[in-house]
Short mmCIF file of C-alpha atoms in Angstrom, two decimals:
data_model
loop_
_atom_site.label_atom_id
_atom_site.label_comp_id
_atom_site.label_asym_id
_atom_site.label_seq_id
_atom_site.Cartn_x
_atom_site.Cartn_y
_atom_site.Cartn_z
CA GLN A 1 23.49 10.44 -29.19
CA ASP A 2 24.54 11.74 -25.77
CA ALA A 3 24.10 8.90 -23.24
CA ARG A 4 24.53 11.21 -20.25
CA LEU A 5 21.92 13.64 -21.55
CA TYR A 6 19.51 10.77 -22.19
CA GLU A 7 20.03 9.43 -18.64
CA GLU A 8 19.30 12.88 -17.18
CA TRP A 9 16.18 13.18 -19.33
CA LYS A 10 15.06 9.70 -18.34
CA TRP A 11 15.64 10.37 -14.62
CA PHE A 12 13.73 13.67 -14.77
CA ARG A 13 10.83 12.43 -16.91
CA CYS A 14 10.46 8.86 -15.55
CA PRO A 15 8.83 8.01 -18.88
CA THR A 16 6.82 4.96 -19.70
CA LEU A 17 7.95 2.97 -22.72
CA LEU A 18 5.12 4.50 -24.74
CA GLU A 19 6.29 8.01 -23.77
CA VAL A 20 9.85 7.18 -24.89
CA LEU A 21 8.60 5.96 -28.27
CA GLU A 22 6.39 9.05 -28.64
CA GLU A 23 9.31 11.35 -27.75
CA PHE A 24 11.61 9.65 -30.27
CA PRO A 25 9.40 8.75 -33.26
CA SER A 26 12.46 7.99 -35.38
CA VAL A 27 12.98 4.82 -33.34
CA GLY A 28 11.21 2.22 -35.43
CA LEU A 29 10.77 -0.99 -33.51
CA PRO A 30 9.10 -4.04 -35.00
CA ALA A 31 6.29 -5.14 -32.68
CA ALA A 32 7.79 -8.64 -32.34
CA LEU A 33 11.12 -7.20 -31.14
CA LEU A 34 9.38 -4.83 -28.77
CA LEU A 35 7.38 -7.68 -27.19
CA THR A 36 10.53 -9.73 -26.63
CA GLN A 37 12.12 -6.82 -24.74
CA LEU A 38 9.26 -6.05 -22.36
CA PRO A 39 9.98 -7.33 -18.85
CA LEU A 40 7.46 -9.52 -17.08
CA LEU A 41 5.56 -7.78 -14.34
CA GLN A 42 6.97 -8.57 -10.94
CA PRO A 43 4.58 -9.72 -8.20
CA ARG A 44 3.25 -7.07 -5.85
CA TYR A 45 3.22 -7.98 -2.19
CA TYR A 46 0.44 -6.70 0.04
CA SER A 47 -0.12 -7.51 3.68
CA ILE A 48 -3.35 -9.27 4.58
CA SER A 49 -5.42 -6.85 6.63
CA SER A 50 -8.06 -9.22 7.97
CA ALA A 51 -8.11 -11.93 10.61
CA PRO A 52 -9.45 -15.41 9.85
CA GLY A 53 -11.61 -15.54 13.02
CA PRO A 54 -14.00 -12.69 12.23
CA SER A 55 -13.66 -13.04 8.41
CA PRO A 56 -13.53 -16.77 7.61
CA GLY A 57 -13.03 -17.49 3.92
CA GLU A 58 -12.06 -13.90 3.14
CA ILE A 59 -8.82 -12.05 2.63
CA HIS A 60 -8.81 -8.26 2.88
CA LEU A 61 -6.00 -6.13 1.46
CA THR A 62 -5.16 -2.51 2.15
CA VAL A 63 -3.87 -0.86 -1.01
CA ALA A 64 -3.10 2.77 -1.76
CA VAL A 65 -3.70 3.61 -5.42
CA VAL A 66 -0.42 5.01 -6.72
CA THR A 67 -0.49 8.09 -8.96
CA TYR A 68 2.26 10.60 -9.52
CA CYS A 69 3.49 13.21 -11.95
CA SER A 70 7.11 13.16 -13.08
CA GLU A 71 9.15 16.28 -13.88
CA ASN A 72 8.81 17.72 -10.36
CA GLY A 73 5.05 17.36 -10.52
CA GLN A 74 4.73 19.10 -13.89
CA GLY A 75 5.00 16.03 -16.14
CA PRO A 76 2.44 13.49 -17.29
CA LEU A 77 0.33 11.64 -14.75
CA HIS A 78 1.52 8.08 -14.15
CA TYR A 79 -0.48 5.31 -12.52
CA GLY A 80 0.66 2.39 -10.40
CA VAL A 81 0.24 -0.78 -12.43
CA CYS A 82 -1.18 -3.13 -9.82
CA SER A 83 -2.90 -0.67 -7.49
CA THR A 84 -4.75 0.95 -10.41
CA TRP A 85 -5.76 -2.46 -11.76
CA LEU A 86 -7.05 -3.51 -8.33
CA ALA A 87 -8.99 -0.25 -7.95
CA ARG A 88 -10.79 -0.87 -11.26
CA LEU A 89 -11.98 -4.37 -10.35
CA GLN A 90 -15.69 -5.08 -10.10
CA PRO A 91 -17.33 -7.44 -7.59
CA GLY A 92 -16.89 -11.01 -8.79
CA ASP A 93 -13.77 -10.31 -10.87
CA MET A 94 -11.02 -12.91 -10.60
CA VAL A 95 -7.75 -11.84 -8.99
CA PRO A 96 -4.71 -14.06 -9.58
CA ALA A 97 -2.90 -14.26 -6.26
CA PHE A 98 -0.70 -16.37 -4.04
CA ILE A 99 0.08 -16.24 -0.35
CA ARG A 100 3.64 -15.71 0.76
CA GLY A 101 3.99 -16.76 4.36
CA ALA A 102 5.65 -14.71 7.08
CA PRO A 103 5.78 -17.19 9.95
CA SER A 104 7.63 -14.86 12.33
CA PHE A 105 5.15 -11.98 11.90
CA ARG A 106 2.22 -12.84 14.12
CA LEU A 107 0.62 -12.08 17.43
CA PRO A 108 2.57 -13.42 20.42
CA PRO A 109 1.49 -16.90 21.55
CA SER A 110 0.21 -15.49 24.85
CA PRO A 111 -2.70 -13.05 24.46
CA GLU A 112 -1.48 -11.38 27.67
CA ALA A 113 1.86 -10.33 26.12
CA PRO A 114 2.09 -6.56 25.62
CA CYS A 115 2.48 -5.29 22.05
CA VAL A 116 3.47 -2.02 20.41
CA LEU A 117 2.39 -1.73 16.76
CA VAL A 118 3.82 0.94 14.46
CA GLY A 119 2.00 1.26 11.14
CA PRO A 120 2.45 4.25 8.85
CA GLY A 121 -0.19 4.63 6.12
CA THR A 122 -1.09 1.33 4.48
CA GLY A 123 1.64 -0.24 6.65
CA VAL A 124 -1.10 -0.54 9.28
CA ALA A 125 -2.65 -3.37 7.23
CA PRO A 126 -1.28 -6.38 9.12
CA PHE A 127 -1.99 -4.70 12.45
CA ARG A 128 -5.63 -4.37 11.47
CA SER A 129 -5.74 -8.16 11.41
CA PHE A 130 -4.19 -8.19 14.90
CA TRP A 131 -6.83 -5.92 16.46
CA GLN A 132 -9.58 -7.76 14.57
CA GLN A 133 -8.37 -11.05 16.02
CA ARG A 134 -8.28 -9.58 19.54
CA LEU A 135 -11.81 -8.16 19.11
CA HIS A 136 -12.91 -11.61 17.99
CA GLN A 137 -11.28 -13.14 21.08
CA LEU A 138 -13.09 -10.65 23.33
CA GLN A 139 -16.44 -11.30 21.62
CA THR A 140 -16.09 -15.09 21.88
CA GLY A 141 -15.16 -15.09 25.55
CA GLY A 142 -11.38 -15.15 25.27
CA GLY A 143 -9.26 -14.57 28.36
CA PRO A 144 -7.56 -11.38 29.45
CA LEU A 145 -5.53 -9.44 26.91
CA GLY A 146 -2.23 -7.66 27.43
CA SER A 147 -1.85 -4.03 26.45
CA MET A 148 -1.65 -3.26 22.74
CA VAL A 149 -0.58 0.23 21.70
CA LEU A 150 -1.00 1.27 18.06
CA VAL A 151 1.10 4.09 16.63
CA PHE A 152 -0.35 5.21 13.31
CA GLY A 153 0.93 7.92 11.02
CA CYS A 154 -0.18 9.38 7.72
CA ARG A 155 -0.11 12.69 5.89
CA SER A 156 -3.53 14.11 6.69
CA SER A 157 -6.12 13.09 9.25
CA ALA A 158 -8.88 14.27 6.91
CA LEU A 159 -7.62 12.47 3.78
CA ASP A 160 -5.81 9.27 4.64
CA HIS A 161 -6.48 8.26 8.22
CA ILE A 162 -7.61 4.82 7.13
CA TYR A 163 -9.53 2.61 9.56
CA ARG A 164 -10.07 5.55 11.96
CA GLU A 165 -13.48 4.25 13.08
CA GLU A 166 -12.23 0.67 13.40
CA MET A 167 -9.27 1.80 15.49
CA GLU A 168 -11.55 3.76 17.80
CA GLU A 169 -13.98 0.84 18.12
CA ALA A 170 -11.09 -1.55 18.90
CA ARG A 171 -9.86 0.88 21.56
CA GLU A 172 -13.34 1.33 23.07
CA GLN A 173 -13.86 -2.43 23.23
CA GLY A 174 -10.43 -3.15 24.75
CA ALA A 175 -8.65 -4.80 21.83
CA LEU A 176 -6.35 -1.77 21.61
CA SER A 177 -5.19 -0.08 24.81
CA GLN A 178 -4.13 3.14 23.15
CA VAL A 179 -4.00 4.67 19.64
CA LEU A 180 -1.33 7.30 19.04
CA THR A 181 -1.48 9.24 15.78
CA ALA A 182 0.93 11.46 13.89
CA PHE A 183 0.06 13.53 10.80
CA SER A 184 2.83 15.01 8.66
CA ARG A 185 0.84 17.31 6.37
CA GLN A 186 -1.86 18.92 8.50
CA PRO A 187 -3.05 22.31 7.21
CA GLY A 188 -1.62 25.13 9.28
CA THR A 189 0.92 22.87 10.99
CA PRO A 190 4.60 22.63 10.02
CA LYS A 191 5.68 19.38 8.36
#
């Protein structure tokens, strides 16, 4: 009966609809009404993390599976809707998808143009396609490449330094000129 108190509870708990109904069993909702009130899932946008040259007919995505506990980490475990669904897929499963273009986000027209790429965590996904394309150019006899510096950050080098080996290989082969890393949660190091 206290709207402010409910809002504080809701903000602190971040409950799912099921958790709200379990918390307040006196709320009796007919299933038909409940279904009419559920919002449609919104599309999730992920950057393509593969280049068409070395991976024709394939699209790779880089997705972090979202899990979190509400109530300052003491509440129930919640799962990201789409990332959890993707993580549970089996080879051959169908994935409904569409491609949303980003015509201004691409490698420069001249392969000699210098580039600085900044990709924190899974934000490195589209840049993976860039270094893959440059590796493909080098392997198929492409001309000289300009410098390409990658700045990558994540929490822990041991836990979430994704594509570490690929980055190193791209650097060794000349697709990346330099890889700079930053880790915000290294054991024994201040945040």
